[in-house]
């Protein structure tokens, strides 16, 4: 570290309206008390009598036929409870439902490999034993014979005729393709003064590697046929609809329970295959099953972020730097199975033009399968890749045409006065002011003094670079967008549930449908409820975690895709208001005055005109629950309010691939300063600024925390984090030695700032946030490109730039420059 | 995380340890465990018996002789190395120890374990070679001393063979030392490292470029001479996800030159 | 003494003494979590990199996945469960972590707190740089560390 500054106080650029209640204040986080004392309950803290430990037998091959599996030696080992292999899975379950249209629809995906393995680490069998160590011993005794096949690890080769096919049922390695075109693309290129061509850009494979890996403790109740699944899966709604049909069981037979989750970042959405396997084992072996995924297993198999190539890109630019349009071919590497894919094939379209007024866009999307771990959502899912691409286009255009990256951005950003802004594909950016955010970023990064810093760095023999990353965090999906990849799918809209009740002794109890992994839902929900019921957040008991038995979930319940502040808190607000209404209804009966004359304040329902005429909430709870004789017969008050929040969405137009795909658009503008050692390619981020706008902030400190976390993820991904495979399909970074995530000493000095542009479309003016859109990746790429420019103007073409890649750019700038061509009229 | 079944014993004397090691071909000394347990977790190694050296007082302690020679017990931890008053006599020892991994690893990992595991990315093998250290090895019936440059034989392979224990390391007096590395992140794993010493002849040892540290005796004492010597050494480093062989070869020159510059700044 | 595949050990954890038979191959972290049911310490990796399992072992910070349980025979161990001075009260570091929003999912927190405690026990006036170095062995995937560093700084004198 050259400098060790802590983050400056957030710069308040715009004061919100006058403060009332707790919203907008940093009340103490409710979750903390248990977590700082080691009293959280994560799935692996759940112990059950007679529990067996599961250990997965995994494929050492990237691609092979399984010719035989013999578990007899494993089963003979003392202390082993039993095993499960693919053949049993194929007999007991149906393949998971596929979201794709053909050819992807033909892919058969089971809880364990059936007949064939398609990536290193794919589960082939499971052994359950009395201890973790024994299960591992027994796993070594499972004999699997393989007939190795050729592997494909480079998406660009996946469709070559000689390339081995992963899923014969699908005919080829193509899983999905679609053409997106909006505006007048030909016209834009005809009008352009310059066309900047970029032959190949690559967004690397990584994921956010939550510190806790996946897992579950699964119990089976033979009497009721119900499974209780204590798991850290972060989207039980999705897991259930994947698991139920596959297991040929009703969804109510799958009870998902979770209290604390050790980080998720999207990576814990697609554990349904493993959960099915555990369910089958719990039933087969008559005992609770603990499945603990180890770090190496996580790296080998779970939820890699989508790796994407952008090929033959062309950008249409006017002489004055106005961006008219672009066209590209996106080639997405989905890995071996489509567990959430090909949704990535449309999710990017939420942010089609990035922060810019690009009106004419064509993108040919092709997704292929390869012999690598399956891709699934990862913080910034599919948008991050596309936003990185848009930012790369901006900076490459600026560098090639000799324009100022700041000016190009300002000129082309969607303007504040254009909000709400409809993008070429019908998405509606709800609010925001990107240019102002950029100004704040420039101020925090010290843009004025940049020349001096540059001179200083150069005097020390360093190359100095400055880069901006402007990006969007689209939140609250319209699941109708799934129809753009498969018109047959019966999903649309979105929802979330909350219940708020007033109990017998006046206790306010909130249940959520969400599965937070650190996003502080207990705290923010309590704030919203407190403000509506006229109490303090301390008076509100938000149940920790999620339990499908609480009846506070819906089909889209979970914690993913930046939506809690909108859907979760929308539901909380709805339920609290419903409860408030009931309390007033009861108050009006007891106090003998119209509801309109009542207010909720200081723990009472009372007359606005006469605070003495008041009924404590405790009395309300007691009357309804335990002292209700004599109440009017038609008084419809239960003090147990359930509310389903449903964002206002329409079905998108499938033909034109047009419509509003997400409700809110939080924005981030980041700026980075880097110093590169020209001799080695080693570089350091010497200053960093992150500006965020997520509309109304319910709890600023929590928002800041999300901003910082997303920044750290992006910086890790920009510098070292990569899931790189060799040609045989071996993952080269299966642990935290080789997959280097940032540590405390790696963090640059950070300054944060924010503006607040309340969303006009949400109940609280909030916007979903937390994913951060990979702004740090964009900013570091831009800063590196700036820094390296004096050395032959190399083009930063990859999202991940470890030292060796920077050194290669320095060694042979021409190799990267061959990717770019400018045609000027 | 799940080790194969293993027997464990914690002798309190070196003789006892040697006896236990001799008694079973599959017995291995357990020092800090910061490499060995990881290898066992991955089941990449599965010794039958672990002979824990942690209770053996004779393997601990640092002695500074009047002539400046340091004798460091093999079971000295990195934390002890960087905190001990004696090691200030050869400051590079503490400086390098302070950059190995993190507090937890430094509290357990030992100088003996570091050189005996001879992971090519470890910090101490090249340092020991550059400093001209001598390794004292005890076997079932004799003790012998091996020069550091002859100690390292291959990855996880050293002159301390089966049944033997490295007991101490002797390091001659000197101050003009340097160490440089390119690491994956701050205090991270080394991509290439080099140690240099200008006490007497110029010695540079480069790590991560071969199975054992590569000792270079440059013609001169400046960076250019070192670069020439590294170029002349025809290194053929391995390629991996962090660096191509070519990049490592280039870095070897750079870090070797930086190490010698640091050393000469101290002479 | 002869080599054994399992043995009875006596360990004092947070002031309480436990006697248990344990397999030689069992790592200390599994002993603490599964045998003693002290589940505050966590497992975040299988290679000793993450520090989620950090405990204070005879006064020294260690990763409890990098020690065998049998090695802890006779040892004094402190885990996060023993950090708070008494029921209902928090240790200054625990309070400061909460005040500074130094935790999100809380999975790294127990290990992080033990590292911070070990650091401040040895160096009560640790500087920011020393704090970063003292926490280098603990991975947090949620916070980006900035708030953690601030939280520890606030307790350092
Ligand atoms: C997260 C992490 C990061 C690390 N990063 C680095 C790093 O950047 N640089 C670095 O140098 N190291 C690093 N290490 C490795 C660490 O330094 C180890 O401590 C060291 O490699 C081995 O020393 P040990 O005392 O732990 O030995 P052990 O692991 O106990 O033993 C290693 C081997 O040496 C043998 N052995 C040990 N002592 C003796 C002896 N006296 N006589 C004969 N044989 C013996 C053992 O039988 C075993 O085969 C890291 C470790 C971890 C967990
Ligand atoms: S679990 Fe011990 S360091 Fe990761
Ligand atoms: S708070 Fe989640 S890993 Fe640190």
mmCIF file of C-alpha atoms in Angstrom, chain A residues 134-323:
data_model
loop_
_atom_site.group_PDB
_atom_site.id
_atom_site.type_symbol
_atom_site.label_atom_id
_atom_site.label_comp_id
_atom_site.label_asym_id
_atom_site.label_seq_id
_atom_site.Cartn_x
_atom_site.Cartn_y
_atom_site.Cartn_z
ATOM 1 C CA UNK A 134 -15.528 -41.436 6.985
ATOM 2 C CA UNK A 135 -17.697 -40.182 4.169
ATOM 3 C CA UNK A 136 -14.576 -38.861 2.503
ATOM 4 C CA UNK A 137 -12.783 -42.194 3.041
ATOM 5 C CA UNK A 138 -15.674 -44.067 1.521
ATOM 6 C CA UNK A 139 -15.861 -41.695 -1.431
ATOM 7 C CA UNK A 140 -12.325 -42.802 -2.276
ATOM 8 C CA UNK A 141 -13.608 -46.377 -2.425
ATOM 9 C CA UNK A 142 -16.244 -45.701 -5.041
ATOM 10 C CA UNK A 143 -14.925 -47.127 -8.290
ATOM 11 C CA UNK A 144 -15.916 -45.264 -11.404
ATOM 12 C CA UNK A 145 -14.727 -46.228 -14.854
ATOM 13 C CA UNK A 146 -14.610 -43.510 -17.420
ATOM 14 C CA UNK A 147 -14.074 -43.421 -21.127
ATOM 15 C CA UNK A 148 -12.559 -39.985 -21.671
ATOM 16 C CA UNK A 149 -13.807 -37.832 -24.523
ATOM 17 C CA UNK A 150 -12.367 -34.688 -26.051
ATOM 18 C CA UNK A 151 -13.196 -31.469 -24.245
ATOM 19 C CA UNK A 152 -14.123 -27.992 -25.373
ATOM 20 C CA UNK A 153 -13.117 -25.116 -23.134
ATOM 21 C CA UNK A 154 -13.039 -22.276 -25.627
ATOM 22 C CA UNK A 155 -16.492 -21.027 -26.529
ATOM 23 C CA UNK A 156 -15.165 -19.775 -29.842
ATOM 24 C CA UNK A 157 -14.498 -23.384 -30.849
ATOM 25 C CA UNK A 158 -17.700 -24.827 -29.406
ATOM 26 C CA UNK A 159 -19.622 -24.831 -32.674
ATOM 27 C CA UNK A 160 -16.793 -26.026 -34.913
ATOM 28 C CA UNK A 161 -17.791 -29.226 -36.681
ATOM 29 C CA UNK A 162 -14.910 -31.222 -35.198
ATOM 30 C CA UNK A 163 -15.610 -30.127 -31.623
ATOM 31 C CA UNK A 164 -17.017 -32.814 -29.318
ATOM 32 C CA UNK A 165 -20.682 -32.307 -28.451
ATOM 33 C CA UNK A 166 -21.584 -32.222 -24.748
ATOM 34 C CA UNK A 167 -25.275 -32.979 -24.972
ATOM 35 C CA UNK A 168 -26.003 -35.225 -27.944
ATOM 36 C CA UNK A 169 -29.733 -34.645 -27.362
ATOM 37 C CA UNK A 170 -29.217 -31.008 -28.261
ATOM 38 C CA UNK A 171 -27.481 -31.858 -31.501
ATOM 39 C CA UNK A 172 -24.629 -29.401 -31.054
ATOM 40 C CA UNK A 173 -23.127 -27.194 -28.387
ATOM 41 C CA UNK A 174 -25.493 -24.392 -29.203
ATOM 42 C CA UNK A 175 -27.808 -23.799 -26.273
ATOM 43 C CA UNK A 176 -29.617 -20.660 -27.340
ATOM 44 C CA UNK A 177 -29.391 -17.885 -29.875
ATOM 45 C CA UNK A 178 -31.350 -14.764 -30.596
ATOM 46 C CA UNK A 179 -31.049 -11.565 -32.560
ATOM 47 C CA UNK A 180 -31.802 -8.257 -30.926
ATOM 48 C CA UNK A 181 -32.150 -5.204 -33.101
ATOM 49 C CA UNK A 182 -33.664 -1.865 -32.287
ATOM 50 C CA UNK A 183 -33.693 1.505 -33.994
ATOM 51 C CA UNK A 184 -32.181 2.045 -37.414
ATOM 52 C CA UNK A 185 -28.792 0.419 -37.203
ATOM 53 C CA UNK A 186 -27.991 0.658 -40.894
ATOM 54 C CA UNK A 187 -28.993 4.310 -40.852
ATOM 55 C CA UNK A 188 -26.745 4.997 -37.872
ATOM 56 C CA UNK A 189 -23.737 3.544 -39.620
ATOM 57 C CA UNK A 190 -24.585 5.448 -42.782
ATOM 58 C CA UNK A 191 -24.725 8.664 -40.794
ATOM 59 C CA UNK A 192 -21.523 7.987 -38.834
ATOM 60 C CA UNK A 193 -18.343 9.967 -39.473
ATOM 61 C CA UNK A 194 -16.259 7.256 -37.873
ATOM 62 C CA UNK A 195 -16.815 3.568 -37.451
ATOM 63 C CA UNK A 196 -14.667 2.052 -34.739
ATOM 64 C CA UNK A 197 -14.284 -1.689 -35.143
ATOM 65 C CA UNK A 198 -13.216 -3.930 -32.309
ATOM 66 C CA UNK A 199 -12.680 -7.512 -33.344
ATOM 67 C CA UNK A 200 -12.706 -9.227 -29.963
ATOM 68 C CA UNK A 201 -13.302 -8.363 -26.333
ATOM 69 C CA UNK A 202 -13.482 -10.946 -23.566
ATOM 70 C CA UNK A 203 -15.294 -10.798 -20.266
ATOM 71 C CA UNK A 204 -13.611 -13.279 -18.010
ATOM 72 C CA UNK A 205 -15.104 -16.033 -15.879
ATOM 73 C CA UNK A 206 -15.144 -15.484 -12.122
ATOM 74 C CA UNK A 207 -17.612 -15.321 -9.321
ATOM 75 C CA UNK A 208 -17.977 -13.535 -6.046
ATOM 76 C CA UNK A 209 -17.011 -16.577 -3.975
ATOM 77 C CA UNK A 210 -19.108 -16.070 -0.861
ATOM 78 C CA UNK A 211 -17.100 -17.069 2.174
ATOM 79 C CA UNK A 212 -19.577 -19.756 3.118
ATOM 80 C CA UNK A 213 -19.943 -22.427 0.445
ATOM 81 C CA UNK A 214 -23.227 -24.121 -0.371
ATOM 82 C CA UNK A 215 -24.844 -26.759 1.740
ATOM 83 C CA UNK A 216 -27.870 -28.075 3.519
ATOM 84 C CA UNK A 217 -29.191 -30.225 6.296
ATOM 85 C CA UNK A 218 -32.129 -32.134 4.867
ATOM 86 C CA UNK A 219 -34.698 -34.079 6.894
ATOM 87 C CA UNK A 220 -37.468 -36.266 5.574
ATOM 88 C CA UNK A 221 -40.704 -36.812 7.416
ATOM 89 C CA UNK A 222 -41.987 -40.227 6.388
ATOM 90 C CA UNK A 223 -45.390 -39.634 7.865
ATOM 91 C CA UNK A 224 -46.171 -36.521 5.870
ATOM 92 C CA UNK A 225 -43.843 -37.048 2.955
ATOM 93 C CA UNK A 226 -42.312 -33.676 3.570
ATOM 94 C CA UNK A 227 -38.715 -32.607 3.379
ATOM 95 C CA UNK A 228 -37.326 -29.869 5.576
ATOM 96 C CA UNK A 229 -34.365 -28.323 3.839
ATOM 97 C CA UNK A 230 -32.160 -26.143 6.010
ATOM 98 C CA UNK A 231 -30.141 -24.530 3.309
ATOM 99 C CA UNK A 232 -28.371 -21.402 2.257
ATOM 100 C CA UNK A 233 -29.992 -21.443 -1.171
ATOM 101 C CA UNK A 234 -30.806 -17.795 -1.754
ATOM 102 C CA UNK A 235 -33.801 -18.164 -4.066
ATOM 103 C CA UNK A 236 -35.999 -20.898 -2.608
ATOM 104 C CA UNK A 237 -38.842 -19.846 -4.901
ATOM 105 C CA UNK A 238 -36.751 -20.856 -7.890
ATOM 106 C CA UNK A 239 -35.274 -23.935 -6.229
ATOM 107 C CA UNK A 240 -38.771 -25.168 -5.426
ATOM 108 C CA UNK A 241 -40.077 -24.879 -8.968
ATOM 109 C CA UNK A 242 -36.992 -26.677 -10.230
ATOM 110 C CA UNK A 243 -37.079 -29.388 -7.579
ATOM 111 C CA UNK A 244 -40.772 -30.158 -7.198
ATOM 112 C CA UNK A 245 -41.480 -31.334 -10.744
ATOM 113 C CA UNK A 246 -38.148 -33.154 -10.950
ATOM 114 C CA UNK A 247 -38.902 -34.973 -7.694
ATOM 115 C CA UNK A 248 -42.514 -35.531 -8.742
ATOM 116 C CA UNK A 249 -43.722 -33.877 -5.594
ATOM 117 C CA UNK A 250 -45.883 -30.930 -4.652
ATOM 118 C CA UNK A 251 -44.088 -27.768 -3.653
ATOM 119 C CA UNK A 252 -45.539 -27.763 -0.152
ATOM 120 C CA UNK A 253 -43.620 -30.950 0.467
ATOM 121 C CA UNK A 254 -40.459 -28.917 0.175
ATOM 122 C CA UNK A 255 -40.015 -26.763 3.226
ATOM 123 C CA UNK A 256 -37.092 -24.380 2.918
ATOM 124 C CA UNK A 257 -35.651 -23.010 6.109
ATOM 125 C CA UNK A 258 -32.786 -20.655 6.513
ATOM 126 C CA UNK A 259 -31.602 -18.301 9.189
ATOM 127 C CA UNK A 260 -28.194 -16.866 8.390
ATOM 128 C CA UNK A 261 -26.372 -17.176 5.093
ATOM 129 C CA UNK A 262 -22.675 -16.520 4.686
ATOM 130 C CA UNK A 263 -22.860 -14.431 1.557
ATOM 131 C CA UNK A 264 -24.540 -15.330 -1.697
ATOM 132 C CA UNK A 265 -24.083 -12.784 -4.470
ATOM 133 C CA UNK A 266 -26.245 -14.882 -6.757
ATOM 134 C CA UNK A 267 -23.905 -17.837 -6.495
ATOM 135 C CA UNK A 268 -26.288 -19.670 -4.198
ATOM 136 C CA UNK A 269 -29.277 -19.674 -6.511
ATOM 137 C CA UNK A 270 -28.607 -22.887 -8.380
ATOM 138 C CA UNK A 271 -27.892 -25.485 -5.734
ATOM 139 C CA UNK A 272 -31.109 -27.322 -6.598
ATOM 140 C CA UNK A 273 -29.378 -30.378 -8.092
ATOM 141 C CA UNK A 274 -27.446 -31.004 -4.893
ATOM 142 C CA UNK A 275 -30.543 -30.365 -2.807
ATOM 143 C CA UNK A 276 -32.485 -32.946 -4.793
ATOM 144 C CA UNK A 277 -29.716 -35.462 -4.205
ATOM 145 C CA UNK A 278 -29.829 -34.770 -0.471
ATOM 146 C CA UNK A 279 -33.614 -35.157 -0.445
ATOM 147 C CA UNK A 280 -33.352 -38.517 -2.161
ATOM 148 C CA UNK A 281 -30.724 -39.619 0.338
ATOM 149 C CA UNK A 282 -32.694 -38.457 3.367
ATOM 150 C CA UNK A 283 -35.597 -40.543 2.175
ATOM 151 C CA UNK A 284 -33.524 -43.525 1.129
ATOM 152 C CA UNK A 285 -31.417 -43.703 4.278
ATOM 153 C CA UNK A 286 -34.067 -42.629 6.787
ATOM 154 C CA UNK A 287 -31.865 -40.029 8.335
ATOM 155 C CA UNK A 288 -31.044 -36.352 8.170
ATOM 156 C CA UNK A 289 -28.325 -35.538 5.653
ATOM 157 C CA UNK A 290 -25.672 -32.888 6.052
ATOM 158 C CA UNK A 291 -24.146 -31.696 2.812
ATOM 159 C CA UNK A 292 -21.241 -29.326 3.293
ATOM 160 C CA UNK A 293 -19.668 -28.116 0.120
ATOM 161 C CA UNK A 294 -15.939 -27.479 0.448
ATOM 162 C CA UNK A 295 -14.186 -24.554 -1.112
ATOM 163 C CA UNK A 296 -12.508 -26.565 -3.851
ATOM 164 C CA UNK A 297 -15.851 -28.116 -4.751
ATOM 165 C CA UNK A 298 -17.456 -24.713 -4.892
ATOM 166 C CA UNK A 299 -14.799 -23.457 -7.267
ATOM 167 C CA UNK A 300 -15.059 -26.548 -9.437
ATOM 168 C CA UNK A 301 -18.791 -26.632 -9.797
ATOM 169 C CA UNK A 302 -20.816 -23.713 -8.558
ATOM 170 C CA UNK A 303 -22.235 -20.801 -10.367
ATOM 171 C CA UNK A 304 -19.442 -19.318 -12.373
ATOM 172 C CA UNK A 305 -20.227 -15.899 -13.732
ATOM 173 C CA UNK A 306 -21.025 -15.853 -17.451
ATOM 174 C CA UNK A 307 -17.945 -15.668 -19.600
ATOM 175 C CA UNK A 308 -18.680 -13.648 -22.689
ATOM 176 C CA UNK A 309 -16.964 -12.685 -25.893
ATOM 177 C CA UNK A 310 -17.929 -9.662 -27.933
ATOM 178 C CA UNK A 311 -16.969 -10.277 -31.520
ATOM 179 C CA UNK A 312 -16.889 -8.034 -34.575
ATOM 180 C CA UNK A 313 -18.110 -5.005 -32.716
ATOM 181 C CA UNK A 314 -18.709 -1.815 -34.651
ATOM 182 C CA UNK A 315 -19.479 1.550 -33.140
ATOM 183 C CA UNK A 316 -20.999 4.396 -35.138
ATOM 184 C CA UNK A 317 -19.682 7.785 -34.026
ATOM 185 C CA UNK A 318 -20.192 11.328 -35.239
ATOM 186 C CA UNK A 319 -17.200 13.621 -35.619
ATOM 187 C CA UNK A 320 -18.209 15.519 -32.488
ATOM 188 C CA UNK A 321 -18.192 12.322 -30.433
ATOM 189 C CA UNK A 322 -21.914 11.646 -30.510
ATOM 190 C CA UNK A 323 -22.553 7.923 -30.326
#
